[in-house]
Short mmCIF file of C-alpha atoms in Angstrom, two decimals:
data_model
loop_
_atom_site.label_atom_id
_atom_site.label_comp_id
_atom_site.label_asym_id
_atom_site.label_seq_id
_atom_site.Cartn_x
_atom_site.Cartn_y
_atom_site.Cartn_z
CA MET A 1 54.67 -233.17 159.04
CA ILE A 2 53.48 -233.81 162.52
CA ARG A 3 54.50 -231.44 165.31
CA MET A 4 56.90 -233.76 166.99
CA GLU A 5 58.59 -234.42 163.66
CA ARG A 6 58.85 -230.66 163.17
CA HIS A 7 60.31 -230.27 166.71
CA GLN A 8 62.86 -232.96 165.98
CA ASP A 9 63.57 -231.45 162.57
CA ASN A 10 64.18 -228.15 164.22
CA HIS A 11 66.54 -229.80 166.63
CA PHE A 12 68.33 -231.48 163.59
CA ALA A 13 68.37 -228.24 161.73
CA VAL A 14 70.16 -226.50 164.66
CA ARG A 15 72.72 -229.38 164.83
CA PHE A 16 73.13 -229.12 161.01
CA GLN A 17 73.71 -225.44 161.18
CA ARG A 18 76.40 -226.09 163.80
CA ILE A 19 77.93 -228.64 161.44
CA LEU A 20 77.86 -226.15 158.60
CA SER A 21 79.36 -223.35 160.77
CA THR A 22 82.16 -225.67 162.02
CA SER A 23 83.08 -226.86 158.54
CA SER A 24 82.71 -223.36 157.16
CA LEU A 25 85.06 -222.14 160.01
CA ILE A 26 87.62 -224.66 159.03
CA VAL A 27 87.43 -223.70 155.43
CA GLY A 28 87.52 -220.02 156.31
CA VAL A 29 90.56 -220.47 158.58
CA CYS A 30 92.47 -222.54 155.96
CA ALA A 31 91.55 -219.90 153.27
CA ALA A 32 92.76 -217.16 155.66
CA ILE A 33 96.02 -219.08 156.18
CA ALA A 34 96.43 -219.47 152.44
CA MET A 35 95.78 -215.79 151.95
CA VAL A 36 98.30 -214.91 154.62
CA MET A 37 100.90 -217.25 153.03
CA VAL A 38 100.27 -215.64 149.61
CA GLY A 39 100.41 -212.19 151.23
CA LEU A 40 103.80 -212.92 152.97
CA CYS A 41 105.04 -214.32 149.68
CA GLY A 42 103.92 -211.14 147.95
CA ILE A 43 105.72 -209.03 150.60
CA VAL A 44 108.88 -211.01 150.23
CA LEU A 45 108.74 -210.76 146.45
CA TYR A 46 108.04 -207.02 146.62
CA GLN A 47 111.06 -206.64 149.00
CA GLY A 48 113.09 -208.59 146.48
CA ARG A 49 112.10 -206.04 143.84
CA GLN A 50 113.22 -203.18 146.16
CA ASP A 51 116.42 -205.10 146.86
CA ALA A 52 117.09 -205.45 143.04
CA MET A 53 116.59 -201.71 142.64
CA GLU A 54 118.99 -200.95 145.59
CA HIS A 55 121.55 -203.46 144.41
CA THR A 56 121.53 -201.93 140.93
CA ARG A 57 121.86 -198.42 142.37
CA ASP A 58 124.94 -199.52 144.36
CA THR A 59 126.41 -201.22 141.28
CA LEU A 60 125.86 -198.11 139.12
CA ARG A 61 127.58 -195.97 141.84
CA ASP A 62 130.49 -198.29 141.95
CA ILE A 63 130.90 -198.30 138.16
CA SER A 64 130.61 -194.54 138.10
CA LEU A 65 133.26 -194.23 140.76
CA ILE A 66 135.69 -196.50 138.86
CA ALA A 67 135.27 -194.58 135.66
CA GLN A 68 135.43 -191.19 137.39
CA ARG A 69 138.69 -192.08 139.24
CA ASP A 70 140.29 -193.34 135.99
CA ILE A 71 139.37 -190.14 134.10
CA GLU A 72 140.50 -187.94 136.96
CA ARG A 73 143.82 -189.76 137.26
CA ASN A 74 144.50 -189.35 133.51
CA PHE A 75 143.36 -185.75 133.46
CA GLU A 76 145.67 -184.95 136.29
CA PHE A 77 148.51 -186.44 134.22
CA TYR A 78 147.42 -184.45 131.16
CA ALA A 79 147.21 -181.28 133.26
CA LEU A 80 150.69 -181.83 134.72
CA SER A 81 151.99 -182.40 131.15
CA LEU A 82 150.53 -179.05 130.12
CA GLN A 83 151.86 -177.26 133.12
CA ALA A 84 155.31 -178.80 132.54
CA VAL A 85 155.40 -177.35 129.05
CA VAL A 86 154.26 -173.89 130.43
CA ASP A 87 157.09 -174.10 133.02
CA VAL A 88 159.87 -175.18 130.49
CA LEU A 89 158.94 -172.52 128.00
CA SER A 90 160.01 -169.88 130.48
CA ASP A 91 163.51 -171.33 130.61
CA PRO A 92 165.76 -169.61 127.99
CA ASN A 93 168.29 -172.43 128.02
CA VAL A 94 165.62 -174.90 126.81
CA MET A 95 164.45 -172.51 124.13
CA ALA A 96 168.04 -172.14 122.83
CA LEU A 97 168.35 -175.89 122.24
CA PRO A 98 168.25 -177.35 118.74
CA PRO A 99 164.59 -178.01 117.55
CA ARG A 100 164.75 -181.79 117.88
CA LEU A 101 166.30 -181.73 121.35
CA ARG A 102 164.03 -178.94 122.46
CA ARG A 103 160.94 -180.99 121.32
CA LEU A 104 162.09 -183.96 123.33
CA VAL A 105 162.61 -181.85 126.47
CA LEU A 106 159.29 -180.00 126.18
CA PHE A 107 157.07 -182.96 125.22
CA ASP A 108 158.77 -185.88 126.90
CA ARG A 109 155.84 -186.64 129.26
CA ALA A 110 153.20 -186.57 126.60
CA ALA A 111 155.15 -188.41 123.88
CA SER A 112 154.51 -191.89 125.42
CA ALA A 113 151.02 -191.28 126.76
CA ARG A 114 148.26 -193.51 125.27
CA TYR A 115 145.33 -191.92 123.50
CA LEU A 116 147.05 -188.50 123.20
CA GLY A 117 147.15 -186.65 119.94
CA ALA A 118 149.15 -183.57 119.05
CA MET A 119 150.50 -181.26 121.75
CA LEU A 120 151.02 -177.80 120.36
CA VAL A 121 152.19 -174.40 121.51
CA LEU A 122 150.42 -171.41 119.88
CA ASP A 123 151.59 -167.84 119.96
CA ALA A 124 149.41 -164.82 120.77
CA ALA A 125 148.16 -164.73 117.22
CA GLY A 126 147.02 -168.44 117.30
CA ASN A 127 149.81 -169.77 115.07
CA ILE A 128 151.55 -173.01 115.84
CA ILE A 129 155.14 -172.34 117.05
CA LEU A 130 156.01 -175.73 118.66
CA ASP A 131 154.70 -179.29 117.76
CA SER A 132 155.14 -182.39 119.72
CA ALA A 133 155.05 -184.51 116.55
CA HIS A 134 157.51 -182.49 114.36
CA ASP A 135 160.75 -180.71 114.76
CA ILE A 136 159.52 -178.15 112.32
CA PRO A 137 155.98 -177.13 113.39
CA ARG A 138 153.19 -177.76 110.99
CA LYS A 139 151.28 -174.75 109.63
CA GLY A 140 148.09 -173.79 111.34
CA ASN A 141 146.14 -171.06 113.02
CA PHE A 142 143.57 -171.62 115.85
CA ALA A 143 142.82 -168.05 116.85
CA ASP A 144 139.08 -168.60 116.10
CA GLN A 145 138.74 -171.65 118.35
CA THR A 146 136.82 -171.21 121.58
CA TYR A 147 139.58 -172.61 123.75
CA PHE A 148 141.96 -169.91 122.34
CA VAL A 149 139.47 -167.11 122.84
CA VAL A 150 138.73 -168.13 126.42
CA HIS A 151 142.33 -167.91 127.50
CA ARG A 152 142.97 -164.73 125.58
CA ASP A 153 140.01 -162.98 127.32
CA HIS A 154 140.20 -164.59 130.73
CA PRO A 155 143.71 -164.62 132.17
CA ASP A 156 142.80 -166.61 135.27
CA PHE A 157 140.74 -169.36 133.63
CA GLY A 158 143.15 -172.24 134.26
CA LEU A 159 142.71 -175.56 132.62
CA TYR A 160 140.11 -175.53 129.91
CA ILE A 161 138.35 -178.64 128.49
CA SER A 162 136.80 -178.22 125.09
CA ASP A 163 133.77 -179.87 123.49
CA PRO A 164 134.44 -182.71 121.10
CA VAL A 165 136.22 -181.56 117.93
CA GLN A 166 137.31 -183.34 114.76
CA SER A 167 141.10 -183.37 114.43
CA GLY A 168 143.65 -185.22 112.29
CA ASP A 169 143.70 -187.94 114.97
CA GLY A 170 139.93 -188.43 114.89
CA PRO A 171 137.21 -187.16 117.32
CA SER A 172 139.00 -185.55 120.34
CA ILE A 173 138.69 -183.10 123.10
CA VAL A 174 141.27 -180.44 123.76
CA LEU A 175 142.85 -179.47 127.08
CA THR A 176 144.51 -176.06 127.14
CA ARG A 177 146.46 -173.67 129.44
CA ARG A 178 147.34 -170.04 129.00
CA LEU A 179 150.80 -168.69 128.32
CA SER A 180 151.68 -165.31 129.67
CA HIS A 181 154.57 -162.89 129.25
CA ALA A 182 156.50 -161.64 132.28
CA ASP A 183 154.15 -158.64 132.52
CA GLY A 184 151.11 -160.90 132.48
CA SER A 185 149.97 -160.20 128.96
CA PHE A 186 148.67 -162.92 126.73
CA ALA A 187 151.43 -164.95 125.07
CA GLY A 188 149.43 -167.81 123.59
CA ILE A 189 148.33 -171.32 124.75
CA VAL A 190 149.48 -174.90 125.17
CA LEU A 191 146.99 -177.46 123.95
CA LEU A 192 146.82 -181.21 124.13
CA SER A 193 144.22 -183.31 122.33
CA ILE A 194 142.79 -186.50 123.90
CA ASN A 195 141.35 -188.99 121.49
CA LEU A 196 137.78 -189.98 122.35
CA GLU A 197 138.81 -193.57 121.85
CA TYR A 198 140.00 -193.42 125.45
CA PHE A 199 136.49 -192.89 126.83
CA HIS A 200 135.05 -195.29 124.35
CA ASN A 201 137.36 -198.13 125.54
CA LEU A 202 136.89 -197.21 129.18
CA PHE A 203 133.12 -197.33 129.05
CA ALA A 204 133.08 -200.47 126.82
CA GLY A 205 135.14 -202.31 129.40
CA LEU A 206 132.44 -201.86 132.16
CA SER A 207 129.41 -204.08 132.37
CA LEU A 208 126.20 -202.09 131.96
CA GLY A 209 123.68 -204.84 131.08
CA PRO A 210 121.95 -205.41 127.70
CA HIS A 211 120.27 -201.97 127.67
CA GLY A 212 122.46 -200.00 130.03
CA THR A 213 124.13 -196.75 129.08
CA MET A 214 127.05 -194.72 130.29
CA SER A 215 127.95 -191.10 129.23
CA LEU A 216 130.34 -188.30 129.89
CA THR A 217 128.90 -184.87 129.53
CA GLY A 218 130.13 -181.40 129.98
CA ARG A 219 128.35 -179.07 132.36
CA ASN A 220 127.29 -177.04 129.34
CA GLY A 221 125.17 -180.02 128.25
CA VAL A 222 127.45 -181.23 125.38
CA MET A 223 127.92 -184.99 125.25
CA ILE A 224 131.57 -186.14 125.03
CA MET A 225 130.99 -189.84 124.98
CA ARG A 226 128.09 -192.31 125.31
CA GLN A 227 128.00 -196.08 125.50
CA PRO A 228 126.58 -197.82 123.47
CA TYR A 229 128.64 -195.76 121.03
CA ASP A 230 127.06 -193.86 118.26
CA THR A 231 128.90 -191.08 116.44
CA ARG A 232 125.65 -189.09 116.09
CA ASN A 233 125.56 -188.64 119.90
CA ILE A 234 129.12 -187.19 120.11
CA GLY A 235 128.87 -183.39 120.47
CA ARG A 236 125.08 -183.59 120.95
CA ASN A 237 123.72 -181.02 123.37
CA VAL A 238 121.36 -182.58 125.88
CA LYS A 239 120.96 -179.59 128.17
CA GLY A 240 117.19 -179.50 127.43
CA ALA A 241 116.57 -183.09 128.21
CA SER A 242 114.67 -184.01 131.37
CA THR A 243 117.57 -186.19 132.55
CA PHE A 244 120.04 -183.32 132.40
CA ALA A 245 117.90 -181.21 134.78
CA HIS A 246 118.63 -183.73 137.60
CA PHE A 247 122.41 -183.26 137.18
CA GLN A 248 122.11 -179.66 138.42
CA THR A 249 120.22 -180.47 141.63
CA ALA A 250 123.02 -182.21 143.46
CA VAL A 251 126.68 -183.16 143.36
CA GLN A 252 125.63 -186.75 142.88
CA GLY A 253 122.53 -188.89 143.14
CA SER A 254 120.10 -191.20 141.42
CA PHE A 255 116.72 -190.96 139.72
CA ILE A 256 114.52 -192.86 137.31
CA GLU A 257 113.70 -191.16 133.99
CA THR A 258 113.01 -191.95 130.43
CA SER A 259 115.92 -191.29 128.00
CA SER A 260 115.41 -188.58 125.44
CA ILE A 261 117.78 -190.48 123.07
CA ASP A 262 116.12 -193.85 122.83
CA GLY A 263 112.99 -193.61 124.91
CA THR A 264 114.09 -196.29 127.44
CA ARG A 265 113.15 -195.87 131.11
CA ARG A 266 116.24 -196.28 133.23
CA LEU A 267 117.61 -195.87 136.73
CA TYR A 268 120.38 -193.29 136.52
CA TRP A 269 123.35 -192.63 138.79
CA PHE A 270 125.22 -189.32 138.20
CA SER A 271 128.23 -187.61 139.64
CA ASN A 272 129.67 -184.13 139.02
CA PHE A 273 133.46 -184.09 138.90
CA PRO A 274 134.69 -181.97 141.75
CA ARG A 275 137.74 -180.38 139.75
CA TYR A 276 136.53 -180.62 136.18
CA PRO A 277 133.44 -179.30 134.38
CA LEU A 278 132.33 -182.87 133.62
CA ILE A 279 129.33 -185.11 134.58
CA ILE A 280 129.45 -188.91 134.43
CA THR A 281 126.26 -190.88 134.22
CA VAL A 282 125.66 -194.61 134.49
CA ALA A 283 122.18 -196.02 133.78
CA ALA A 284 120.47 -199.41 133.86
CA ALA A 285 117.18 -200.15 132.11
CA GLU A 286 114.29 -201.22 134.26
CA GLN A 287 113.78 -204.26 132.14
CA ASP A 288 117.34 -205.43 132.97
CA ILE A 289 117.07 -204.55 136.70
CA TYR A 290 113.91 -206.62 137.10
CA ALA A 291 114.70 -209.43 134.56
CA ALA A 292 115.93 -211.87 137.20
CA TRP A 293 113.34 -210.66 139.69
CA TRP A 294 110.51 -211.20 137.28
CA HIS A 295 111.68 -214.75 136.46
CA ARG A 296 111.87 -215.58 140.18
CA THR A 297 108.57 -213.87 140.85
CA LEU A 298 106.74 -215.78 138.17
CA LEU A 299 108.20 -219.05 139.31
CA ILE A 300 107.63 -218.56 143.05
CA GLY A 301 104.34 -216.75 142.59
CA SER A 302 103.00 -219.52 140.40
CA LEU A 303 104.03 -222.21 142.86
CA MET A 304 102.63 -220.25 145.75
CA LEU A 305 99.31 -219.77 143.96
CA ILE A 306 99.23 -223.54 143.00
CA PHE A 307 100.06 -224.69 146.54
CA GLY A 308 97.71 -222.03 148.06
CA SER A 309 94.91 -223.14 145.80
CA ALA A 310 95.65 -226.81 146.54
CA PHE A 311 95.64 -226.03 150.30
CA VAL A 312 92.24 -224.27 150.04
CA ALA A 313 90.87 -227.09 147.84
CA LEU A 314 91.97 -229.67 150.41
CA SER A 315 90.53 -227.67 153.19
CA ILE A 316 87.22 -227.55 151.30
CA LEU A 317 87.33 -231.35 150.82
CA LEU A 318 88.14 -231.72 154.52
CA GLY A 319 85.28 -229.42 155.45
CA ILE A 320 82.92 -231.47 153.17
CA GLN A 321 84.08 -234.73 154.75
CA LEU A 322 83.85 -233.30 158.20
CA ARG A 323 80.38 -232.00 157.36
CA ARG A 324 79.28 -235.42 156.10
CA ARG A 325 80.78 -237.15 159.14
CA MET A 326 79.19 -234.76 161.63
CA ARG A 327 75.90 -234.95 159.79
CA ALA A 328 76.03 -238.75 159.89
CA GLU A 329 76.83 -238.67 163.62
CA SER A 330 74.07 -236.19 164.19
CA GLU A 331 71.59 -238.40 162.31
CA LEU A 332 72.78 -241.42 164.24
CA GLN A 333 72.27 -239.58 167.45
CA LEU A 334 68.80 -238.52 166.27
CA LEU A 335 68.01 -242.13 165.34
CA ALA A 336 69.12 -243.24 168.70
CA ARG A 337 66.74 -240.82 170.37
CA THR A 338 63.78 -241.39 168.02
CA ASP A 339 61.31 -244.17 167.54
CA GLY A 340 61.79 -245.33 163.99
CA LEU A 341 58.13 -246.15 163.38
CA THR A 342 56.37 -243.12 164.80
CA GLY A 343 59.02 -240.50 164.59
CA LEU A 344 58.41 -239.60 168.24
CA ASN A 345 61.01 -239.67 170.96
CA ASN A 346 61.83 -243.25 172.07
CA ARG A 347 61.72 -244.43 175.63
CA ARG A 348 65.36 -243.54 176.28
CA SER A 349 64.67 -239.90 175.30
CA LEU A 350 61.51 -239.96 177.33
CA GLY A 351 63.45 -240.72 180.49
CA GLU A 352 65.74 -237.75 179.92
CA ILE A 353 62.85 -235.44 179.13
CA LEU A 354 60.93 -236.51 182.23
CA GLU A 355 63.96 -236.10 184.52
CA ARG A 356 64.77 -232.73 183.03
CA GLU A 357 61.24 -231.28 183.24
CA TRP A 358 60.54 -232.79 186.65
CA ARG A 359 63.67 -231.12 188.06
CA ARG A 360 62.74 -227.78 186.42
CA ALA A 361 59.25 -227.96 187.77
CA ARG A 362 60.49 -228.68 191.26
CA ARG A 363 63.02 -225.90 191.05
CA ASN A 364 60.43 -223.41 189.80
CA ARG A 365 57.63 -224.72 191.94
CA SER A 366 55.55 -224.99 188.70
CA VAL A 367 52.94 -227.57 187.61
CA MET A 368 53.81 -230.41 185.25
CA SER A 369 51.32 -232.70 183.57
CA LEU A 370 51.68 -236.19 182.06
CA LEU A 371 49.37 -237.97 179.60
CA PHE A 372 49.42 -241.74 179.12
CA VAL A 373 47.82 -242.66 175.83
CA ASP A 374 46.89 -246.33 175.04
CA ILE A 375 45.29 -247.54 171.81
CA ASP A 376 42.17 -249.48 172.74
CA ARG A 377 42.05 -253.27 171.87
CA PHE A 378 45.23 -253.00 169.78
CA LYS A 379 46.13 -256.66 170.10
CA ALA A 380 42.81 -257.57 168.51
CA PHE A 381 43.42 -255.00 165.78
CA ASN A 382 46.76 -256.64 164.95
CA ASP A 383 45.22 -260.11 164.95
CA THR A 384 42.43 -258.94 162.55
CA TYR A 385 44.27 -256.71 160.19
CA GLY A 386 47.93 -257.81 160.55
CA HIS A 387 51.07 -256.16 161.86
CA GLN A 388 51.54 -253.79 158.86
CA ALA A 389 48.14 -252.31 159.44
CA GLY A 390 49.04 -252.15 163.17
CA ASP A 391 52.24 -250.19 162.31
CA ASP A 392 50.24 -247.81 160.13
CA ALA A 393 47.75 -247.27 162.92
CA LEU A 394 50.64 -246.52 165.39
CA ALA A 395 52.00 -243.92 162.98
CA ALA A 396 48.55 -242.34 162.49
CA VAL A 397 48.02 -242.07 166.29
CA ALA A 398 51.57 -240.51 166.67
CA ARG A 399 50.62 -237.88 164.04
CA CYS A 400 47.43 -237.11 165.99
CA ILE A 401 49.34 -236.68 169.21
CA SER A 402 52.01 -234.42 167.63
CA ALA A 403 49.34 -232.25 165.94
CA SER A 404 47.50 -231.78 169.21
CA ILE A 405 50.37 -230.32 171.29
CA ARG A 406 51.15 -226.64 170.57
CA ARG A 407 54.12 -225.46 172.49
CA PRO A 408 57.83 -226.14 171.70
CA ALA A 409 58.35 -227.29 175.27
CA ASP A 410 55.68 -229.96 174.96
CA SER A 411 56.98 -233.31 173.86
CA ALA A 412 55.66 -236.87 173.17
CA ALA A 413 57.22 -240.28 173.08
CA ARG A 414 56.41 -243.82 172.33
CA TYR A 415 56.43 -245.59 175.67
CA GLY A 416 56.24 -249.08 174.30
CA GLY A 417 53.87 -251.17 172.15
CA GLU A 418 50.66 -249.16 171.68
CA GLU A 419 51.42 -246.78 174.61
CA PHE A 420 52.46 -243.17 174.31
CA VAL A 421 53.44 -240.54 176.88
CA VAL A 422 52.99 -236.74 176.47
CA VAL A 423 54.94 -234.38 178.74
CA LEU A 424 53.39 -230.97 179.25
CA PRO A 425 55.55 -228.56 181.37
CA GLU A 426 53.73 -225.74 183.16
CA THR A 427 50.27 -227.07 182.16
CA SER A 428 47.45 -227.26 184.68
CA ALA A 429 45.10 -230.26 185.07
CA MET A 430 42.38 -228.42 183.15
CA GLY A 431 44.75 -227.57 180.34
CA ALA A 432 46.11 -231.08 180.27
CA THR A 433 42.62 -232.58 180.16
CA GLU A 434 41.72 -230.32 177.16
CA ILE A 435 44.82 -231.51 175.30
CA ALA A 436 44.05 -235.10 176.15
CA GLU A 437 40.54 -234.63 174.78
CA ARG A 438 41.93 -233.10 171.70
CA ILE A 439 44.23 -236.08 171.19
CA ARG A 440 41.44 -238.62 171.82
CA GLY A 441 39.14 -236.84 169.44
CA ALA A 442 41.76 -236.62 166.76
CA ILE A 443 42.46 -240.34 167.02
CA SER A 444 38.81 -241.27 166.85
CA GLY A 445 38.30 -238.71 164.01
CA CYS A 446 40.85 -240.61 161.86
CA GLY A 447 38.17 -243.29 161.27
CA ILE A 448 40.62 -246.14 161.11
CA GLU A 449 38.40 -249.23 160.82
CA HIS A 450 38.55 -251.56 163.85
CA ALA A 451 35.83 -254.29 163.54
CA THR A 452 36.53 -255.92 166.90
CA SER A 453 36.14 -252.57 168.75
CA GLU A 454 32.79 -251.51 170.34
CA TYR A 455 33.24 -248.27 168.46
CA GLY A 456 34.03 -249.76 165.05
CA ARG A 457 37.21 -247.68 164.65
CA VAL A 458 40.53 -247.15 166.30
CA THR A 459 40.22 -245.24 169.56
CA ALA A 460 42.51 -244.46 172.58
CA SER A 461 42.17 -244.10 176.33
CA ILE A 462 44.17 -241.45 178.05
CA GLY A 463 45.25 -241.04 181.70
CA VAL A 464 46.13 -237.51 182.98
CA VAL A 465 48.11 -236.48 186.08
CA SER A 466 49.23 -232.93 187.08
CA ARG A 467 51.66 -232.31 189.88
CA VAL A 468 53.56 -229.44 191.45
CA PRO A 469 56.71 -231.50 192.55
CA GLY A 470 57.71 -231.07 196.19
CA THR A 471 61.06 -231.63 197.61
CA ASP A 472 60.39 -235.27 198.46
CA ASP A 473 58.08 -236.06 195.59
CA ASP A 474 59.12 -238.87 193.31
CA LEU A 475 58.67 -238.90 189.51
CA SER A 476 57.82 -242.58 189.52
CA ALA A 477 54.84 -241.82 191.72
CA ALA A 478 53.47 -239.43 189.13
CA ILE A 479 54.03 -241.89 186.37
CA LYS A 480 52.20 -244.57 188.35
CA ALA A 481 49.28 -242.15 188.92
CA ALA A 482 48.99 -241.40 185.23
CA ASP A 483 49.09 -245.16 184.52
CA GLU A 484 46.36 -245.81 187.06
CA ALA A 485 44.23 -243.01 185.51
CA LEU A 486 44.63 -244.76 182.13
CA TYR A 487 43.37 -248.03 183.38
CA TYR A 488 40.48 -246.23 185.14
CA ALA A 489 39.55 -244.74 181.72
CA LYS A 490 39.66 -248.23 180.15
CA SER A 491 37.55 -249.72 182.93
CA ARG A 492 34.90 -247.10 182.24
CA GLY A 493 34.45 -248.22 178.61
CA ARG A 494 37.57 -247.03 176.75
CA ASN A 495 37.80 -244.09 174.35
CA ARG A 496 37.93 -241.78 177.36
CA VAL A 497 40.07 -239.33 179.31
CA SER A 498 40.54 -239.91 182.99
CA LEU A 499 42.14 -237.39 185.44
CA SER A 500 44.15 -238.90 188.32
CA GLU A 501 42.27 -238.41 191.65
CA THR A 502 45.63 -237.87 193.30
CA THR A 503 46.30 -234.69 191.33
#
């Protein structure tokens, strides 16, 4: 390509880079906005996950509190029933009553209580001496039972709660109190059995979720009840389980652990009874905790990704359209400043270039040179070879001019018809004359046939003017001087370079 075309292409490339950067900036900003939106959505969803965990923890604590209060209230009643028997046994008037009446007086509180089994009084040898269910006590000895041995060997033990045992009323736990003689010696025990159905029905009535669990365990690690109910878990010792280790770290609290019974990972809430050696535990499976959250996350996350992707896609399309529009506008601006035939600046651009360079030269007190280039006998060439050949010749001359100027600041324009102007900032008369000779030689060297020319080929005459603009100097005067130098070259035989005498 010719130098001027390269210069104009560089200018277009700069503008195109600006277009690309602008559209890329728009796409980048839109993509950043989409990422921020997705990020904010992710934060909200993550917070929702945390909220689901906290809500479940609060629910487990409430369920645990409900069950604990119910158990404590009933155990308080059972303990009072036992204590009432202990107190009445010391009254000789009651013991002198007939068996049936004595039974009603001793066991009236326990007789109507739900989930209670037998209430018995054992002597110091472990034999049954009083029975809440029969006027004549049933036969039996319990001297080998742990609850009997504990009271026999520990006078101050108080209320004892046994591990689950199998009785005639089904799986039960036994609550016992010591009986003492007036001198404090061991006189036997009072025992009351509580059917484990009480705990089973209590736990079953509380909502735990599809994979939730609830258990009541002694502090010795023996499980009294677990929901979901499985007889194999009753009496099972879980003291070695990883979950049980947490129960000993605080009075109450929560943790996440995998169950040793079914391998399910759960959130646990536990509470140690303040007055009884019992621990209640309520747990919810992670899959249940996050079930609703996962459904909401998948729905909202999918919609956000779809809308975010659509937003980015639309921004890309907008960027592409903007790029096309700006490129079209840039091309139109370039066409408006360029001569369509030669690719050089047109006369409008030339005026702007001349004004700009003239002001710069005047401001910097530097020299500025102008070349007026005119194709010799061009009208005759057109008449002989036609306008198409004339256009080809003009394009060839423009290429010669562009190829002959070296610096980026140098510029050339089609002035009109077969005339061209070259603007050479900071170029002396000698340098301008050398460039003019280079242009003239290049045009002549093309060897374009011109039969009506005295040289037999297309040639050009060039007028040169160099000025250091003063404060009052006029650009039009310099242009006129270059034009006069051009006509002087033509008058001397054409195919020449003429330097203005007013330089």
